[in-house]
PDB file of C-alpha atoms in Angstrom:
ATOM      1  CA  MET A 293     -23.063  25.909  32.725  1.00 86.00           C
ATOM      2  CA  ILE A 294     -20.938  23.071  33.931  1.00 89.00           C
ATOM      3  CA  LYS A 295     -17.749  22.416  31.842  1.00 94.00           C
ATOM      4  CA  VAL A 296     -17.015  18.751  31.264  1.00 95.00           C
ATOM      5  CA  GLY A 297     -13.849  17.335  29.813  1.00 97.00           C
ATOM      6  CA  VAL A 298     -13.982  13.863  28.350  1.00 97.00           C
ATOM      7  CA  PHE A 299     -10.596  12.311  27.483  1.00 98.00           C
ATOM      8  CA  ASP A 300      -9.702   9.274  25.471  1.00 98.00           C
ATOM      9  CA  LEU A 301      -6.649   7.268  26.691  1.00 97.00           C
ATOM     10  CA  ASP A 302      -4.701   5.699  23.896  1.00 97.00           C
ATOM     11  CA  GLU A 303      -2.648   8.036  21.897  1.00 96.00           C
ATOM     12  CA  THR A 304      -4.473  10.932  23.526  1.00 97.00           C
ATOM     13  CA  LEU A 305      -3.818  11.182  27.275  1.00 97.00           C
ATOM     14  CA  ILE A 306      -0.983   8.816  26.863  1.00 97.00           C
ATOM     15  CA  ARG A 307       1.296   8.688  23.682  1.00 95.00           C
ATOM     16  CA  VAL A 308       0.899   4.923  22.920  1.00 96.00           C
ATOM     17  CA  ASN A 309      -1.645   2.383  22.246  1.00 96.00           C
ATOM     18  CA  SER A 310      -1.989   0.879  25.733  1.00 97.00           C
ATOM     19  CA  PHE A 311      -3.817  -2.327  24.627  1.00 96.00           C
ATOM     20  CA  LYS A 312      -1.203  -3.319  21.969  1.00 96.00           C
ATOM     21  CA  MET A 313       1.403  -2.697  24.668  1.00 97.00           C
ATOM     22  CA  TRP A 314      -0.582  -4.930  27.062  1.00 97.00           C
ATOM     23  CA  VAL A 315      -0.785  -7.763  24.555  1.00 97.00           C
ATOM     24  CA  ILE A 316       3.029  -7.668  24.109  1.00 97.00           C
ATOM     25  CA  TYR A 317       3.465  -7.269  27.846  1.00 98.00           C
ATOM     26  CA  SER A 318       1.238 -10.234  28.568  1.00 97.00           C
ATOM     27  CA  ALA A 319       3.067 -12.501  25.991  1.00 97.00           C
ATOM     28  CA  PHE A 320       6.188 -12.363  28.241  1.00 96.00           C
ATOM     29  CA  PHE A 321       4.346 -13.769  31.225  1.00 97.00           C
ATOM     30  CA  ILE A 322       2.088 -16.446  29.646  1.00 96.00           C
ATOM     31  CA  LEU A 323       4.249 -19.431  31.037  1.00 95.00           C
ATOM     32  CA  PHE A 324       3.889 -18.065  34.600  1.00 96.00           C
ATOM     33  CA  ASP A 325       0.154 -18.097  34.554  1.00 96.00           C
ATOM     34  CA  PHE A 326      -0.037 -21.719  35.501  1.00 94.00           C
ATOM     35  CA  LYS A 327      -3.846 -21.826  35.415  1.00 93.00           C
ATOM     36  CA  ASN A 328      -4.379 -20.431  32.081  1.00 95.00           C
ATOM     37  CA  ASN A 329      -1.067 -20.681  30.183  1.00 95.00           C
ATOM     38  CA  VAL A 330      -2.286 -23.404  27.824  1.00 97.00           C
ATOM     39  CA  SER A 331      -5.465 -21.453  26.880  1.00 96.00           C
ATOM     40  CA  LEU A 332      -3.415 -18.161  26.509  1.00 97.00           C
ATOM     41  CA  PHE A 333      -0.788 -19.876  24.348  1.00 96.00           C
ATOM     42  CA  LYS A 334      -3.622 -21.322  22.031  1.00 97.00           C
ATOM     43  CA  LEU A 335      -5.320 -17.860  21.956  1.00 97.00           C
ATOM     44  CA  TYR A 336      -2.113 -16.171  20.853  1.00 97.00           C
ATOM     45  CA  THR A 337      -1.365 -18.855  18.272  1.00 97.00           C
ATOM     46  CA  LEU A 338      -4.829 -18.518  16.715  1.00 96.00           C
ATOM     47  CA  ARG A 339      -4.396 -14.666  16.512  1.00 96.00           C
ATOM     48  CA  LEU A 340      -0.871 -14.967  14.976  1.00 95.00           C
ATOM     49  CA  GLN A 341      -2.318 -17.419  12.341  1.00 95.00           C
ATOM     50  CA  GLY A 342      -5.186 -15.070  11.581  1.00 94.00           C
ATOM     51  CA  ARG A 343      -7.822 -17.576  12.754  1.00 96.00           C
ATOM     52  CA  THR A 344      -9.451 -15.256  15.208  1.00 94.00           C
ATOM     53  CA  ASP A 345     -10.317 -11.597  14.868  1.00 95.00           C
ATOM     54  CA  ARG A 346      -9.229  -8.716  16.940  1.00 93.00           C
ATOM     55  CA  TYR A 347     -12.571  -8.413  18.796  1.00 91.00           C
ATOM     56  CA  SER A 348     -12.623 -12.216  19.796  1.00 93.00           C
ATOM     57  CA  PHE A 349      -8.985 -12.070  20.705  1.00 95.00           C
ATOM     58  CA  LYS A 350      -9.465  -9.150  23.003  1.00 94.00           C
ATOM     59  CA  LYS A 351     -12.623 -10.551  24.612  1.00 92.00           C
ATOM     60  CA  ASP A 352     -11.074 -13.975  25.231  1.00 93.00           C
ATOM     61  CA  LEU A 353      -7.804 -12.551  26.446  1.00 94.00           C
ATOM     62  CA  LEU A 354      -9.499 -10.330  28.975  1.00 93.00           C
ATOM     63  CA  SER A 355     -11.910 -13.037  30.006  1.00 91.00           C
ATOM     64  CA  LEU A 356      -8.872 -15.063  31.132  1.00 92.00           C
ATOM     65  CA  GLN A 357      -7.073 -12.184  32.817  1.00 93.00           C
ATOM     66  CA  THR A 358      -9.863 -10.230  34.520  1.00 87.00           C
ATOM     67  CA  GLY A 359     -10.268 -11.285  38.136  1.00 82.00           C
ATOM     68  CA  SER A 360      -6.909 -13.068  38.060  1.00 90.00           C
ATOM     69  CA  VAL A 361      -4.634 -12.309  41.110  1.00 93.00           C
ATOM     70  CA  PHE A 362      -1.636 -12.977  38.849  1.00 96.00           C
ATOM     71  CA  TRP A 363      -2.678 -10.574  36.123  1.00 96.00           C
ATOM     72  CA  CYS A 364      -3.829  -7.857  38.538  1.00 93.00           C
ATOM     73  CA  LYS A 365      -0.239  -7.956  40.191  1.00 95.00           C
ATOM     74  CA  LEU A 366       1.310  -7.491  36.699  1.00 97.00           C
ATOM     75  CA  ALA A 367      -1.079  -4.715  35.917  1.00 96.00           C
ATOM     76  CA  ASN A 368       0.082  -2.789  38.918  1.00 94.00           C
ATOM     77  CA  PHE A 369       3.588  -2.690  37.365  1.00 95.00           C
ATOM     78  CA  TYR A 370       2.125  -1.923  33.903  1.00 97.00           C
ATOM     79  CA  VAL A 371       0.460   1.135  35.429  1.00 96.00           C
ATOM     80  CA  PHE A 372       3.981   2.445  36.227  1.00 96.00           C
ATOM     81  CA  LEU A 373       4.983   1.998  32.531  1.00 96.00           C
ATOM     82  CA  LEU A 374       1.835   3.943  31.442  1.00 97.00           C
ATOM     83  CA  THR A 375       2.683   6.875  33.795  1.00 96.00           C
ATOM     84  CA  LEU A 376       5.843   7.232  31.733  1.00 96.00           C
ATOM     85  CA  CYS A 377       3.871   7.679  28.583  1.00 96.00           C
ATOM     86  CA  VAL A 378       1.402  10.397  29.787  1.00 96.00           C
ATOM     87  CA  ASN A 379       1.018  13.324  27.471  1.00 96.00           C
ATOM     88  CA  LYS A 380       1.481  16.083  29.800  1.00 95.00           C
ATOM     89  CA  LYS A 381       0.333  18.740  27.359  1.00 96.00           C
ATOM     90  CA  VAL A 382      -3.010  17.075  27.124  1.00 96.00           C
ATOM     91  CA  LEU A 383      -3.229  16.333  30.857  1.00 97.00           C
ATOM     92  CA  LYS A 384      -2.820  19.985  31.572  1.00 96.00           C
ATOM     93  CA  GLN A 385      -6.223  20.586  29.736  1.00 97.00           C
ATOM     94  CA  VAL A 386      -8.019  19.034  32.733  1.00 97.00           C
ATOM     95  CA  ASN A 387      -7.552  22.299  34.661  1.00 97.00           C
ATOM     96  CA  LYS A 388     -10.068  23.978  32.281  1.00 96.00           C
ATOM     97  CA  PHE A 389     -12.987  21.851  33.379  1.00 96.00           C
ATOM     98  CA  ASP A 390     -15.311  21.393  36.390  1.00 94.00           C
ATOM     99  CA  ILE A 391     -15.652  17.660  35.690  1.00 93.00           C
ATOM    100  CA  ASN A 392     -13.131  15.359  33.951  1.00 96.00           C
ATOM    101  CA  ILE A 393     -13.988  11.889  32.665  1.00 96.00           C
ATOM    102  CA  LEU A 394     -11.716   9.274  31.232  1.00 97.00           C
ATOM    103  CA  ALA A 395     -13.458   7.374  28.431  1.00 97.00           C
ATOM    104  CA  THR A 396     -11.631   4.593  26.884  1.00 96.00           C
ATOM    105  CA  ALA A 397     -11.881   1.257  25.121  1.00 95.00           C
ATOM    106  CA  ALA A 398      -8.886  -0.012  27.055  1.00 95.00           C
ATOM    107  CA  PRO A 399      -9.770  -2.768  29.571  1.00 94.00           C
ATOM    108  CA  SER A 400     -10.557  -2.552  33.222  1.00 93.00           C
ATOM    109  CA  VAL A 401      -7.692  -4.947  34.150  1.00 94.00           C
ATOM    110  CA  TYR A 402      -5.250  -2.109  33.987  1.00 96.00           C
ATOM    111  CA  VAL A 403      -7.504   0.963  33.644  1.00 96.00           C
ATOM    112  CA  ILE A 404      -8.910   0.627  37.161  1.00 94.00           C
ATOM    113  CA  PRO A 405      -5.421   0.588  38.832  1.00 95.00           C
ATOM    114  CA  PHE A 406      -4.143   3.271  36.485  1.00 97.00           C
ATOM    115  CA  PHE A 407      -7.075   5.548  37.524  1.00 96.00           C
ATOM    116  CA  THR A 408      -6.825   4.643  41.186  1.00 95.00           C
ATOM    117  CA  LYS A 409      -3.079   5.099  41.471  1.00 94.00           C
ATOM    118  CA  TYR A 410      -2.623   8.078  39.189  1.00 95.00           C
ATOM    119  CA  LEU A 411      -5.601   9.579  37.305  1.00 94.00           C
ATOM    120  CA  ASN A 412      -8.008  10.114  40.162  1.00 93.00           C
ATOM    121  CA  ARG A 413      -5.961  13.196  41.092  1.00 93.00           C
ATOM    122  CA  HIS A 414      -7.280  14.712  37.771  1.00 95.00           C
ATOM    123  CA  PHE A 415     -10.519  13.013  36.956  1.00 96.00           C
ATOM    124  CA  GLN A 416     -13.772  12.580  38.849  1.00 94.00           C
ATOM    125  CA  ASP A 417     -14.757   9.308  36.938  1.00 94.00           C
ATOM    126  CA  PHE A 418     -14.072   6.906  34.117  1.00 94.00           C
ATOM    127  CA  VAL A 419     -15.634   4.340  31.681  1.00 94.00           C
ATOM    128  CA  CYS A 420     -13.756   1.604  30.069  1.00 95.00           C
ATOM    129  CA  THR A 421     -14.098  -1.857  28.539  1.00 93.00           C
ATOM    130  CA  SER A 422     -15.208  -4.392  31.074  1.00 85.00           C
ATOM    131  CA  SER A 423     -14.908  -8.154  30.985  1.00 72.00           C
ATOM    132  CA  SER A 424     -15.947 -11.100  33.034  1.00 62.00           C
ATOM    133  CA  SER A 425     -16.600 -14.815  32.447  1.00 53.00           C
ATOM    134  CA  SER A 426     -20.065 -14.042  31.173  1.00 62.00           C
ATOM    135  CA  VAL A 427     -20.186 -10.389  30.122  1.00 73.00           C
ATOM    136  CA  TYR A 428     -18.018  -8.394  27.757  1.00 80.00           C
ATOM    137  CA  CYS A 429     -18.668  -4.717  26.749  1.00 84.00           C
ATOM    138  CA  GLU A 430     -16.272  -3.005  24.669  1.00 90.00           C
ATOM    139  CA  LEU A 431     -16.446   0.819  24.823  1.00 89.00           C
ATOM    140  CA  LEU A 432     -16.325   1.742  21.132  1.00 90.00           C
ATOM    141  CA  GLY A 433     -18.447   3.966  18.976  1.00 93.00           C
ATOM    142  CA  GLU A 434     -21.952   4.439  20.193  1.00 95.00           C
ATOM    143  CA  ASN A 435     -21.221   2.283  23.372  1.00 93.00           C
ATOM    144  CA  LYS A 436     -18.812   4.792  24.621  1.00 95.00           C
ATOM    145  CA  ARG A 437     -21.076   7.687  23.864  1.00 95.00           C
ATOM    146  CA  ASP A 438     -23.942   5.977  25.690  1.00 94.00           C
ATOM    147  CA  PHE A 439     -21.807   5.155  28.701  1.00 94.00           C
ATOM    148  CA  VAL A 440     -20.520   8.763  28.945  1.00 94.00           C
ATOM    149  CA  ALA A 441     -24.015  10.125  28.757  1.00 92.00           C
ATOM    150  CA  ARG A 442     -25.214   7.632  31.364  1.00 90.00           C
ATOM    151  CA  LEU A 443     -22.437   8.534  33.604  1.00 90.00           C
ATOM    152  CA  LEU A 444     -23.167  12.233  33.385  1.00 88.00           C
ATOM    153  CA  SER A 445     -26.949  11.877  34.019  1.00 86.00           C
ATOM    154  CA  GLU A 446     -26.909   9.093  36.601  1.00 82.00           C
ATOM    155  CA  ASN A 447     -23.673   8.920  38.559  1.00 71.00           C
ATOM    156  CA  LEU A 448     -22.800  12.677  38.373  1.00 73.00           C
ATOM    157  CA  ALA A 449     -26.401  13.842  38.326  1.00 74.00           C
ATOM    158  CA  VAL A 450     -25.888  16.468  35.617  1.00 71.00           C
ATOM    159  CA  GLU A 451     -28.727  17.260  33.177  1.00 74.00           C
ATOM    160  CA  ARG A 452     -27.646  17.614  29.468  1.00 73.00           C
ATOM    161  CA  ASP A 453     -28.829  21.168  29.060  1.00 77.00           C
ATOM    162  CA  LYS A 454     -26.655  22.204  31.999  1.00 82.00           C
ATOM    163  CA  PHE A 455     -23.241  20.950  30.871  1.00 87.00           C
ATOM    164  CA  HIS A 456     -20.854  21.757  28.039  1.00 93.00           C
ATOM    165  CA  VAL A 457     -18.836  18.780  26.922  1.00 95.00           C
ATOM    166  CA  THR A 458     -15.403  18.986  25.300  1.00 97.00           C
ATOM    167  CA  LEU A 459     -13.917  15.843  23.922  1.00 97.00           C
ATOM    168  CA  PHE A 460     -10.290  15.084  23.395  1.00 98.00           C
ATOM    169  CA  SER A 461      -9.589  12.021  21.193  1.00 97.00           C
ATOM    170  CA  ASP A 462      -7.499  10.711  18.174  1.00 95.00           C
ATOM    171  CA  SER A 463      -9.909   7.917  17.026  1.00 94.00           C
ATOM    172  CA  ILE A 464     -12.481   7.800  14.266  1.00 95.00           C
ATOM    173  CA  GLU A 465     -14.300   5.299  16.496  1.00 95.00           C
ATOM    174  CA  ASP A 466     -15.165   8.245  18.660  1.00 96.00           C
ATOM    175  CA  LEU A 467     -17.338  10.013  16.027  1.00 97.00           C
ATOM    176  CA  PRO A 468     -20.616   9.298  17.965  1.00 97.00           C
ATOM    177  CA  LEU A 469     -19.039  10.805  21.167  1.00 97.00           C
ATOM    178  CA  ALA A 470     -17.716  13.685  19.291  1.00 96.00           C
ATOM    179  CA  LEU A 471     -21.077  14.450  17.735  1.00 96.00           C
ATOM    180  CA  PHE A 472     -22.550  14.257  21.267  1.00 94.00           C
ATOM    181  CA  SER A 473     -20.007  16.774  22.539  1.00 95.00           C
ATOM    182  CA  ASP A 474     -20.138  20.569  22.173  1.00 94.00           C
ATOM    183  CA  GLN A 475     -16.446  20.937  21.307  1.00 95.00           C
ATOM    184  CA  PHE A 476     -13.944  18.459  19.828  1.00 97.00           C
ATOM    185  CA  TYR A 477     -10.204  18.490  19.982  1.00 97.00           C
ATOM    186  CA  LEU A 478      -8.562  15.960  17.560  1.00 96.00           C
ATOM    187  CA  ILE A 479      -5.245  14.835  19.027  1.00 94.00           C
ATOM    188  CA  TYR A 480      -1.995  14.194  17.033  1.00 82.00           C
ATOM    189  CA  THR A 481      -3.466  12.386  14.061  1.00 82.00           C
ATOM    190  CA  ASN A 482      -2.855  11.586  10.377  1.00 88.00           C
ATOM    191  CA  ASP A 483      -4.435  13.409   7.378  1.00 90.00           C
ATOM    192  CA  TYR A 484      -6.953  10.532   6.743  1.00 93.00           C
ATOM    193  CA  THR A 485      -8.402  10.824  10.323  1.00 92.00           C
ATOM    194  CA  LYS A 486      -8.416  14.672  10.102  1.00 92.00           C
ATOM    195  CA  GLN A 487     -10.269  14.663   6.712  1.00 92.00           C
ATOM    196  CA  PHE A 488     -12.711  12.070   8.181  1.00 93.00           C
ATOM    197  CA  PHE A 489     -13.605  14.309  10.965  1.00 94.00           C
ATOM    198  CA  TYR A 490     -13.827  17.421   8.975  1.00 92.00           C
ATOM    199  CA  LYS A 491     -16.549  15.861   6.923  1.00 93.00           C
ATOM    200  CA  HIS A 492     -18.676  15.403  10.089  1.00 93.00           C
ATOM    201  CA  ILE A 493     -17.409  18.193  12.410  1.00 92.00           C
ATOM    202  CA  PRO A 494     -16.217  21.158  10.419  1.00 82.00           C
ATOM    203  CA  ASN A 495     -15.482  23.209  13.604  1.00 83.00           C
ATOM    204  CA  LEU A 496     -13.132  20.650  15.224  1.00 89.00           C
ATOM    205  CA  ILE A 497      -9.835  21.918  16.743  1.00 92.00           C
ATOM    206  CA  VAL A 498      -6.611  20.047  15.830  1.00 91.00           C
ATOM    207  CA  PHE A 499      -4.574  19.758  19.035  1.00 86.00           C
ATOM    208  CA  ASP A 500      -0.849  19.398  18.133  1.00 76.00           C
TER     209      ASP A 500
END
């Protein structure tokens, strides 16, 4: 049996919400993106005024940033900041598995360099939210589960009955992936999230 570890990123593998940090980080450099600064300023204004929802804000922000040489350069420094937030206790768990996968709703603009520069020493592959001018796919809920299942069956060529999946996550959004997994570690969470998961997965393990 092949042992597979699947790790969420935000508040699991790292101790912070990386996208919230990225939104704040990006705000400091809006004026220097000469091509998109007006569009970005309008987008932030709409969000602050409550005139656009979180999903639309994230989608539009990443559409402007993904593929931009300017934001890619800034992402490389942002990766350094993320390495300072790594939860080393959780990261040590990768040694228990034959295959490790990063599965996150965080965007590719900084997940790809973070994986390339740091995480590829510990993980074989990853799935994350991707964005382009025409396509946006956020890895939440069933989307994340389906992408992980596809990655195992297609990219890693592992049949479902031949692997044992262990998930590490803090988010109720990962319930579909938790149900897909054989074992679930709930990371540093509050009582509401703990009770939510206990209703669906009585044999979960609280990792703290």
